[in-house]
XYZ file of C-alpha atoms in Angstrom:
579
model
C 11.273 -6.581 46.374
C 13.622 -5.382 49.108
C 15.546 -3.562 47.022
C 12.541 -1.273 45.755
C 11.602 -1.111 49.689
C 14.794 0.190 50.455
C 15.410 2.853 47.576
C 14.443 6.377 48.306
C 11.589 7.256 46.368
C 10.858 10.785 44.863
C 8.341 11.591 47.699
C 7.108 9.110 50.924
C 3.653 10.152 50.411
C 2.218 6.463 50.624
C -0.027 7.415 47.440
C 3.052 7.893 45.494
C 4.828 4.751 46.807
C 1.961 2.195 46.369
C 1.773 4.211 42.278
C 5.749 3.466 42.603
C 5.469 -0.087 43.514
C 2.408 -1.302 41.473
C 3.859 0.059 38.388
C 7.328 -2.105 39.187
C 5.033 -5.680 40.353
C 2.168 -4.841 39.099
C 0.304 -5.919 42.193
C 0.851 -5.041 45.816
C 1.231 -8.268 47.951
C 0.744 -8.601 51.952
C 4.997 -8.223 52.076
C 5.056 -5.245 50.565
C 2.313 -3.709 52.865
C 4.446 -4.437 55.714
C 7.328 -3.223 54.644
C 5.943 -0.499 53.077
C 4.259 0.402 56.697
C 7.305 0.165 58.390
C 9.543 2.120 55.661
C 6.540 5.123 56.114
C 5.800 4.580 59.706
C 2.205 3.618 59.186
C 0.232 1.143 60.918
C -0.327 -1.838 58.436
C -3.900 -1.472 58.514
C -3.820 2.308 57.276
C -1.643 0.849 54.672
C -3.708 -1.757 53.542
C -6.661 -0.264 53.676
C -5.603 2.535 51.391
C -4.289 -0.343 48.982
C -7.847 -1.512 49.044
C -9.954 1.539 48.697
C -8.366 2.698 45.474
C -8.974 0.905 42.412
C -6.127 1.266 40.569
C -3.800 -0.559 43.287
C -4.322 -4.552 43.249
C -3.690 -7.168 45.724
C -3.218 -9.998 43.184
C -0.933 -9.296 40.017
C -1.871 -7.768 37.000
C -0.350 -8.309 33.403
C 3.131 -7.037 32.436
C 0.683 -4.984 29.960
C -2.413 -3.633 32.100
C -4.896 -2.566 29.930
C -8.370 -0.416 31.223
C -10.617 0.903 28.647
C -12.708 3.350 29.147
C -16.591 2.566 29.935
C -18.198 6.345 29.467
C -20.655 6.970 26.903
C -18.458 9.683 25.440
C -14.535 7.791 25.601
C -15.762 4.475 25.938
C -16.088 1.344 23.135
C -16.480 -1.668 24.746
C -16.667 -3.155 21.413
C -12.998 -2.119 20.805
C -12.303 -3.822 24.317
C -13.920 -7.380 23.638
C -12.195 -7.230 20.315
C -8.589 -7.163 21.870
C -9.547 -9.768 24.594
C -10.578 -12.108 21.296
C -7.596 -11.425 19.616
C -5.442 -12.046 23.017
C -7.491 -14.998 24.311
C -7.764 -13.255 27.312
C -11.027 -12.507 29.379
C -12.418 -9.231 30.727
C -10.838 -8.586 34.324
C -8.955 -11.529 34.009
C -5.007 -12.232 34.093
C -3.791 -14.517 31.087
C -2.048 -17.941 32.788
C 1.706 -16.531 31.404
C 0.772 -13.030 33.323
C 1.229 -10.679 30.420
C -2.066 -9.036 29.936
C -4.574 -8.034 31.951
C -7.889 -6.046 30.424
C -10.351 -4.694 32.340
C -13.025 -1.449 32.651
C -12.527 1.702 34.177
C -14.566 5.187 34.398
C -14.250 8.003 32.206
C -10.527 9.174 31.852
C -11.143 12.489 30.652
C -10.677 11.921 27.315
C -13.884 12.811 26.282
C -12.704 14.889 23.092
C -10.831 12.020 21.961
C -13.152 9.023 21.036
C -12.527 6.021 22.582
C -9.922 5.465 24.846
C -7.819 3.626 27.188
C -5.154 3.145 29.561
C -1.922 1.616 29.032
C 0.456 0.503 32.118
C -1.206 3.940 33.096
C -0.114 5.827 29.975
C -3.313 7.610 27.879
C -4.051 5.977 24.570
C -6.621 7.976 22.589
C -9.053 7.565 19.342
C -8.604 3.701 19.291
C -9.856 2.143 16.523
C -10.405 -1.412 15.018
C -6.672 -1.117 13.275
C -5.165 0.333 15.948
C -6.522 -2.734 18.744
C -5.184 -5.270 16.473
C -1.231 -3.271 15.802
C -1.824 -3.479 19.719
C -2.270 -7.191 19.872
C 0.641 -7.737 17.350
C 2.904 -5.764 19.800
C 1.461 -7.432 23.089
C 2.130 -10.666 21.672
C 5.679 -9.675 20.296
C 6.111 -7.909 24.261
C 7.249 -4.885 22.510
C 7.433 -2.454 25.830
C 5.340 0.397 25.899
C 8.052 2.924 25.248
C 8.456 1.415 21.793
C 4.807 1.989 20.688
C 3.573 4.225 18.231
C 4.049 7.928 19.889
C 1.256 9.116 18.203
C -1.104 6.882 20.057
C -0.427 8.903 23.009
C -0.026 12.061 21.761
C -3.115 14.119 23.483
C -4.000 17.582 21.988
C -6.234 20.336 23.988
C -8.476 20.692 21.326
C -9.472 24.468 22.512
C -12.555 25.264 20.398
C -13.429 28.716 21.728
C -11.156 30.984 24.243
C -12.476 33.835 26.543
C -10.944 35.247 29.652
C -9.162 32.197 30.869
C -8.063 30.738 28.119
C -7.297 33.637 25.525
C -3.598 33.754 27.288
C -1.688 32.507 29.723
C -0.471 34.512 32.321
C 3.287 35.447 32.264
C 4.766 33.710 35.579
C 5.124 35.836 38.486
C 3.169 38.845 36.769
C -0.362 38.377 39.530
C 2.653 37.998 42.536
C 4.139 40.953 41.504
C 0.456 42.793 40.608
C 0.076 42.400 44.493
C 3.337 43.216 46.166
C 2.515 45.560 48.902
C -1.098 45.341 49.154
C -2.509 43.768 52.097
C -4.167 40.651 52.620
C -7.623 42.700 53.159
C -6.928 44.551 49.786
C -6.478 41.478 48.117
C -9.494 39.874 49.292
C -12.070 42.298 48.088
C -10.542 42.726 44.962
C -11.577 38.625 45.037
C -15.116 39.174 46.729
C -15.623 42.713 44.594
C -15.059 40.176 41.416
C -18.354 38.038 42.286
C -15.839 34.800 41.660
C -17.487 31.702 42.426
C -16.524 27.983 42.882
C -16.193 26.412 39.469
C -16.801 23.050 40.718
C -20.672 23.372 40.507
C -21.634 24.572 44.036
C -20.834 28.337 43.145
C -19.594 28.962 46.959
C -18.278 32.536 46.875
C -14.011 32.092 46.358
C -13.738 35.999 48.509
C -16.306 34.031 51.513
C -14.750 30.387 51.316
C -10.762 32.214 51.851
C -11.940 35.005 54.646
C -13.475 32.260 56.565
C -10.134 30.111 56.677
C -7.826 33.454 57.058
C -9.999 34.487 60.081
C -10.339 31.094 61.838
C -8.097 30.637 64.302
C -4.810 28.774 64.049
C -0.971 28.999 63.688
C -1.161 26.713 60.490
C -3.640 27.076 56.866
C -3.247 25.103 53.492
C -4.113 25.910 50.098
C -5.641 22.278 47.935
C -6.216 22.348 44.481
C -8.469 19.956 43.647
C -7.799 18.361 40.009
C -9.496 15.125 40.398
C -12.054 16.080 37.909
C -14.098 12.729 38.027
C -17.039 13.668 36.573
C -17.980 11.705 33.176
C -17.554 13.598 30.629
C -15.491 16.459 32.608
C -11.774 17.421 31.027
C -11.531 21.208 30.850
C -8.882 20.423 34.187
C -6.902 18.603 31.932
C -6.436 21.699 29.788
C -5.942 24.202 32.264
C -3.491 21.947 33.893
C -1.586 21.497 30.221
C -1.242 25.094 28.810
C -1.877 27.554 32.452
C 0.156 25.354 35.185
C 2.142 28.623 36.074
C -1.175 30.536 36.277
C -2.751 27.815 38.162
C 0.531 27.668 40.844
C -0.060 31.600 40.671
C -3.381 31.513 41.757
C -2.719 29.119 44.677
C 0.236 30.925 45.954
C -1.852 34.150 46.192
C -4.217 32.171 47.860
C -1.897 31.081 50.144
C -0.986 34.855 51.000
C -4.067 36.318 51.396
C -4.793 33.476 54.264
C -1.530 33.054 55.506
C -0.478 29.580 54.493
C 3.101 28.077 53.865
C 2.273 25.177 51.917
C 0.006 23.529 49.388
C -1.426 20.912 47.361
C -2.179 20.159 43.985
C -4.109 16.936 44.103
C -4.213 15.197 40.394
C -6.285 12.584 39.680
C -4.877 9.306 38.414
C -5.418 8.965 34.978
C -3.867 12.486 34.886
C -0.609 11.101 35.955
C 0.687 11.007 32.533
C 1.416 15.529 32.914
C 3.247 14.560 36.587
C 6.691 15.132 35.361
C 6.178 18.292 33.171
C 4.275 19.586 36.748
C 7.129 19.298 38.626
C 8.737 20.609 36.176
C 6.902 23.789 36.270
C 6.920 24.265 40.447
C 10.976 23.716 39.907
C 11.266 26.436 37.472
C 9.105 28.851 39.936
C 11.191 27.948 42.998
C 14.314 28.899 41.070
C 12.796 31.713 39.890
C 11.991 33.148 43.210
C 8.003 32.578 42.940
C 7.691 29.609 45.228
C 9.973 28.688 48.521
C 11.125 30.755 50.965
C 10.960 34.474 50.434
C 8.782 34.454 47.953
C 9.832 37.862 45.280
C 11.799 39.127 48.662
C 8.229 39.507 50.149
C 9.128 37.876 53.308
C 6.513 34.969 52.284
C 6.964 31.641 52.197
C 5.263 29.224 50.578
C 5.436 25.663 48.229
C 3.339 23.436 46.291
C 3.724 19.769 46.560
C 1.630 17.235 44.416
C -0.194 14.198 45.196
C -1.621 11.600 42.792
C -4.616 10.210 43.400
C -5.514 6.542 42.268
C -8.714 5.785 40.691
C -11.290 7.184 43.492
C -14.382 9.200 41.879
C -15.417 9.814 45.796
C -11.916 11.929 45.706
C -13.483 14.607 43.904
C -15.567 15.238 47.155
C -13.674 17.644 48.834
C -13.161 15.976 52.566
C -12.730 12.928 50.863
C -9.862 14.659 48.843
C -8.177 15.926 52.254
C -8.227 12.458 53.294
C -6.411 11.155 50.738
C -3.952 13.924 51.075
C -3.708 12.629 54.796
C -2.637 8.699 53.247
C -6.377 7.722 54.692
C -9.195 5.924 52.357
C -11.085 8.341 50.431
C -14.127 8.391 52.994
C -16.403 11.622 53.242
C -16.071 13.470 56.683
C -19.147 14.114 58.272
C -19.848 17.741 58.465
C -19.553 20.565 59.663
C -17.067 21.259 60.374
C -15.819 22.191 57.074
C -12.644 22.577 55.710
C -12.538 25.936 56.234
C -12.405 25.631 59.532
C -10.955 21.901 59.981
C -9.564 20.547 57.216
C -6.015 19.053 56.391
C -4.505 18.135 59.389
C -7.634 19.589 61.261
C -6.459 22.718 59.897
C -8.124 25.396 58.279
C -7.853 24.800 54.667
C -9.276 26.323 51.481
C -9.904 23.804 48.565
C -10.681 25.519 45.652
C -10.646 23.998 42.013
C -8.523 24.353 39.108
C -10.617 26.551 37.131
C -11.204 28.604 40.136
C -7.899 29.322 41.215
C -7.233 29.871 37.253
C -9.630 32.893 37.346
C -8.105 34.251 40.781
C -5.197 34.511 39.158
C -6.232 36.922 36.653
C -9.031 38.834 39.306
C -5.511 39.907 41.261
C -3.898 41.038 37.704
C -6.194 42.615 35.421
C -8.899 43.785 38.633
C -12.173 42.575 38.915
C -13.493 44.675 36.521
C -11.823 42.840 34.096
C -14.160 39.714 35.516
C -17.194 40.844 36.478
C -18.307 42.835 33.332
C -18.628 39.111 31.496
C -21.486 37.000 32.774
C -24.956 37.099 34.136
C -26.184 39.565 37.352
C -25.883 36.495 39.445
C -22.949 34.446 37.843
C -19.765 36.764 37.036
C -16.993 35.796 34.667
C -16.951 32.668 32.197
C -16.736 29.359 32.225
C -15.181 26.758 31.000
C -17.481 23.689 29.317
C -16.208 20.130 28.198
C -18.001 19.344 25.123
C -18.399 15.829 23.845
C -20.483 13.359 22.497
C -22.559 13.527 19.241
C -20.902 16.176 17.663
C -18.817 17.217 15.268
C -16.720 19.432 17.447
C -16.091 18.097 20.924
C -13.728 20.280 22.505
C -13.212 23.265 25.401
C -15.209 26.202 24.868
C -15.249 29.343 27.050
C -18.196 31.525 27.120
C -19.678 34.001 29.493
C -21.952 33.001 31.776
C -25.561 33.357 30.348
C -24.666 31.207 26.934
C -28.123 29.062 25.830
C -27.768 25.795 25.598
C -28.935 25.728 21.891
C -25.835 27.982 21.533
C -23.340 25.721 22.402
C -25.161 23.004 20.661
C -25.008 25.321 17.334
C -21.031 25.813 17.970
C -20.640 22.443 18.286
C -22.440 21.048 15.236
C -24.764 18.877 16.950
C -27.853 18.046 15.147
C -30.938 15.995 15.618
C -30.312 16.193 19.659
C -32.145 14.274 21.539
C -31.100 15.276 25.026
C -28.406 16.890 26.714
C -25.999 15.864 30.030
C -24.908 19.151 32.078
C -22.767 18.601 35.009
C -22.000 15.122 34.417
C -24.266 11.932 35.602
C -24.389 14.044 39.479
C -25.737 17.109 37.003
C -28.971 17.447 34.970
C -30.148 15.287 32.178
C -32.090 18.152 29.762
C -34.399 17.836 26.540
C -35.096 19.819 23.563
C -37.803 21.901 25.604
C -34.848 22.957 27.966
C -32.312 23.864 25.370
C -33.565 27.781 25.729
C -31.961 27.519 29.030
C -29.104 28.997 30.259
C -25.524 28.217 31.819
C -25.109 30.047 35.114
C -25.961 29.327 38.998
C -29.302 31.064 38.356
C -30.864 28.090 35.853
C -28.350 25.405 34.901
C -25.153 25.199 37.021
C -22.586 23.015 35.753
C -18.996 22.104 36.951
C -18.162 21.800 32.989
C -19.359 18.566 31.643
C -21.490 19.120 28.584
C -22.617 15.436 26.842
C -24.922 15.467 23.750
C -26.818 12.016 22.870
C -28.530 12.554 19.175
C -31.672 10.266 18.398
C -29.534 7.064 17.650
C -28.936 6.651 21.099
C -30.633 4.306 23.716
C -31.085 6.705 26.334
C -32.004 4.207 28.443
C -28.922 2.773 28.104
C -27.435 5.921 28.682
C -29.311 6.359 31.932
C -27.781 2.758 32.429
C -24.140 3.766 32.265
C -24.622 6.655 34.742
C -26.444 4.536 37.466
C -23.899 1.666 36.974
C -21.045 4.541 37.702
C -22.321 5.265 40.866
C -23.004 1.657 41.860
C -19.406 1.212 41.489
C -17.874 4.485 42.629
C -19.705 4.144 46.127
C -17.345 4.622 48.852
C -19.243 1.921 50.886
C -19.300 4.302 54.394
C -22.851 4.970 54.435
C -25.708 2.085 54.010
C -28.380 4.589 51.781
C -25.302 4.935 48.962
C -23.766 1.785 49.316
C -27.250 -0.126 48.848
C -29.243 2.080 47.334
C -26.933 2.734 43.965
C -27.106 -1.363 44.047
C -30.626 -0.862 44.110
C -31.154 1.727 41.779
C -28.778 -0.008 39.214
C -30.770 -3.783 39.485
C -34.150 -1.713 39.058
C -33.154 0.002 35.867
C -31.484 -3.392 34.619
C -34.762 -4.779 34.881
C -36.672 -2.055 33.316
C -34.458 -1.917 30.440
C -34.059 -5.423 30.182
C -38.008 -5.274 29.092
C -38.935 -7.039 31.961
C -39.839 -3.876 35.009
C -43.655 -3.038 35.853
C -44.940 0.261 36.951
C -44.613 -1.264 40.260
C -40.827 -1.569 39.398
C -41.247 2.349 38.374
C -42.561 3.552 41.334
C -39.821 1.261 43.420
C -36.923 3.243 41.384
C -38.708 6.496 42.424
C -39.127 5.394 46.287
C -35.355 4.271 46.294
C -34.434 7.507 44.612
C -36.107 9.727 47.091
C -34.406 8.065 50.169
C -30.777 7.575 48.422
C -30.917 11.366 47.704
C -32.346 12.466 51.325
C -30.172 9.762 52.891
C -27.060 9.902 51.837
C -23.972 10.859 53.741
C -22.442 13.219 51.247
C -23.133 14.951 47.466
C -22.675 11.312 45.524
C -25.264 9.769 46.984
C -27.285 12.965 46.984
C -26.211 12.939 43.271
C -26.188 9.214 42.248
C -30.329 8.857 41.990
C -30.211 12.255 39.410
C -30.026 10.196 36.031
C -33.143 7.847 37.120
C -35.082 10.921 38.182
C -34.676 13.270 35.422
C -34.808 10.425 32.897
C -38.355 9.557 34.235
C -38.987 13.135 34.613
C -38.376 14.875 31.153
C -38.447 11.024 29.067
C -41.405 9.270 30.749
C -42.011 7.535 27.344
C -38.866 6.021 26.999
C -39.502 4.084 30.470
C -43.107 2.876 29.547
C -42.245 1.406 26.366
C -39.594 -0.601 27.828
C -42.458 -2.337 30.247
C -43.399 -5.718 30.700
C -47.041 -4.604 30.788
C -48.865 -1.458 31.668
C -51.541 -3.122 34.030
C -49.579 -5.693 34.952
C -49.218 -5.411 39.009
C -46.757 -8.617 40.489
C -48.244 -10.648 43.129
C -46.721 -13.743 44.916
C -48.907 -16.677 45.966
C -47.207 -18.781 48.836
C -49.662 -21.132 48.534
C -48.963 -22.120 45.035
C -45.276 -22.110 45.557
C -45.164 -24.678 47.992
C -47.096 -27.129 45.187
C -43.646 -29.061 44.289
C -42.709 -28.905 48.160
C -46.365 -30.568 48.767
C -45.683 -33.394 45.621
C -42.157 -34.701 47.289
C -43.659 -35.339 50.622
C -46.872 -36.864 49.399
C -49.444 -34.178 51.225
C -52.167 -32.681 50.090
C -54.282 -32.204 53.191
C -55.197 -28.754 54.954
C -52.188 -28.216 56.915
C -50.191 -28.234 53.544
C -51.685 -25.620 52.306
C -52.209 -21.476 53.334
């Protein structure tokens, strides 16, 4: 273990070196925290603590082959899972006695377009199958390395079902830099604010506010963070953007960077993305030897460079102060605000975090002009956007539309039929029914940050409901006691109810609980988590009340009778036994 200590590593961001380390020993042991501390200058609690917070670092070994399937309703078969534990004699989130395999759960992966899938010794396996879990058993047995596999198993395609501005072509690299040589950081910025560009992520914060605010707060030092830790179940357009526009993407940051007056930033890539590290890196090389990142950026007298950090299994990440966090080699905890980032973020300096699709659309804004933006879209939600489709479909895919689109639309385009309900925005988002589908994507009715689920009328919604509420039990940072119990809470009430063994007393507990995990909370998960629950007994009442143990039945506890078998062992029966 020394010897990996001691070898420089690509970068000494502790994120990548724990990634480094785990992948070479498959667990990180109380040695290698110390030495890692001392090799990073870190106190050993920072570095442990990190080691604990994300989930896809361990502190007792793994298998040679780590295996984590994919629980969400749209990637997930945990059929496929118990299948390969059968056929390995191993158990679920268990290591088998000769340490080869290790199989275990894991959130979505954002391969929602895919079927079921998995992760391999962090590698992306997609559409498993029946045949394909047992050629994976037969080469797990045989210890045929990963490398050797079948490369079509991890072959992943964008599947790109309709284009509109973002995604009709990629921008040439360089051609927005050059679009703005000579104009001013002031000119720049209203051609962004004149554009009506919003935040992609969901909130809809205006981009031209969010990057005046951190250009005019005081300081010597900014940062520009992309944030590609697109969590959210059922969420992948990222992936896409980050696959076939990386140069636009880079693009949009570095004129970001310009307009505010920062040197450096920060693309922040969520774990299970870390299979597209190499080919980004790739890409920022090219633009520094190209002249469009580094010092002297086009002979503009502007510097500025990307770096990228890989995150590690942390939903919470997606938060944005969380994210700057784990930029800062810190657990993935929520700051309390304000401030905000614009104002105090990385480094307690101002920073502008803007997503991937967001930065995407900037991009073009300082190209084509805003004109070229704002005439798609609705009076209050300019441009288009980009929505993950997936589920019970026959085309799951990436479709672009202009803001406005109907939700029966997209359903249409998709070929989903007999819907029973539809998931915008991911399990944080809004669960809809057929009554809704009239609606309409944009800020004004149904914001989304992209994830678009359909469940037809085979599915137990319930069970759906089920799979969101357990996501949030699990993906709860632990900082603040209304999350961290309350999604505990929340998740054993629904169990019960679903189980066929909840009351309307039960009910009305899940809708108490709700109301004071979402007023509670410290930041937007818990705020988030209790949405499922709610809308489920909202627009699906029905579905709850049949699942009841009785309608009347109210549950009552009689102290008196329970100390009966207390009263037989001693022999008493007389007054003072009883209440």
């Amino acid at each position: 273990m020394r010897r990996l200590i001691m070898t420089p590593y690509s970068s000494e961001h502790l994120l990548h070196v724990l990634h480094a380390h785990q992948q070479r020993f498959h667990y990180i042991s109380d040695q290698a925290i110390c030495e890692i501390a001392t090799r990073l200058h870190l106190p050993r609690a920072q570095v442990e603590a990190v080691t604990e917070f994300y989930a896809f670092f361990h502190r007792s070994p793994r298998g040679r082959f780590d295996i984590l399937f994919s629980n969400c309703t749209s990637c997930g078969n945990l059929t496929l899972m118990q299948q390969l534990c059968d056929r390995l004699n191993v158990c679920m989130d268990q290591t088998s006695s000769d340490g080869l395999i290790s199989i275990s759960q894991t959130s979505c992966i954002g391969m929602c377009d895919h079927g079921a899938s998995a992760l391999i010794n962090g590698l992306t396996v997609t559409s498993l199958s029946e045949q394909i879990i047992e050629e994976m058993g037969n080469l797990i047995e045989s210890e045929t390395p990963v490398s050797a596999w079948p490369t079509s198993w991890f072959q992943i395609g964008n599947n790109i079902r309709k284009e509109g501005l973002l995604l009709t072509e990629a921008l040439e690299p360089g051609a927005a830099l050059k679009a703005i040589a000579g104009r001013s950081s002031d000119e720049i910025l209203n051609e962004i604010t004149a554009s009506g560009l919003k935040g992609r992520g969901g909130a809809g914060f205006s981009t031209g506010l969010k990057w005046k605010l951190c250009r005019d707060a005081a300081s010597d030092s900014r940062y520009v963070v992309c944030n590609a830790d697109e969590g959210e179940p059922g969420t992948f357009k990222d992936r896409i953007l980050l696959n076939s526009h990386a140069d636009t993407l880079f693009e949009g940051m570095t004129v970001c960077g310009k307009v505010i007056g920062a040197s450096q930033g920060y693309l922040y890539l969520r774990g299970e993305y870390r299979y597209m590290l190499d080919a980004l890196l790739t890409t920022l090389q090219n633009r520094r030897e190209a002249g469009l990142l580094g010092n002297n950026v086009l002979g503009s007298g502007f510097d500025f460079d990307i770096a990228v950090v890989v995150g590690a299994g942390a939903y919470i990440c997606g938060e944005e102060s969380a994210l700057i966090e784990s930029i800062e080699e810190k657990p993935g905890i929520p700051r309390i605000r304000p401030p905000f980032p614009v104002t105090s973020g990385l480094w307690g300096k101002p920073t502008v975090v803007n997503n991937v699709e967001t930065l995407v659309a900037a991009a073009g804004i300082v190209l084509h002009g805003h004109h070229w933006f704002e005439t798609s879209g609705t009076w209050q939600s300019k441009g288009s956007k980009l929505l993950s489709v997936s589920g019970d479909c026959a085309r799951a895919g990436i479709y672009e539309y202009p803001f406005g689109v109907t939700v029966a639309q997209i359903l249409e385009d998709a070929g989903a039929e007999d819907v029973q309900a539809v998931q915008i925005g991911g399990p944080a988002g809004r669960l809809i029914g057929a009554e809704s589908f009239t609606n309409h994507i944009a800020f004004e009715d149904i914001a989304t940050g992209g994830s678009f689920m359909i469940f037809d009328t085979s599915r137990d919604l319930l069970a759906v409901i089920g799979n969101f509420t357990h996501f949030f039990d699990h993906e709860s940072c632990g900082f603040c006691t209304p999350c961290r119990v309350g999604t505990t809470l929340l998740k054993n009430g629904l169990d019960k109810v679903c189980s066929g063994h909840g009351t309307a007393h039960d009910i009305d507990e899940l809708q108490r609980t709700a109301a004071l995990v979402s007023r509670r909370s410290h930041c937007g998960l818990g705020m988030t988590a209790p949405n499922p629950i709610r809308d489920g007994l909202k627009v699906f009442p029905q579905l709850f009340e049949a699942r009841l143990l009785h309608q009347e039945m109210e549950p009552e506890f009689n102290l008196d009778a329970s100390l009966e078998e207390a009263r037989s062992l001693t022999n008493r029966d007389d007054a003072e036994a009883h209440l």
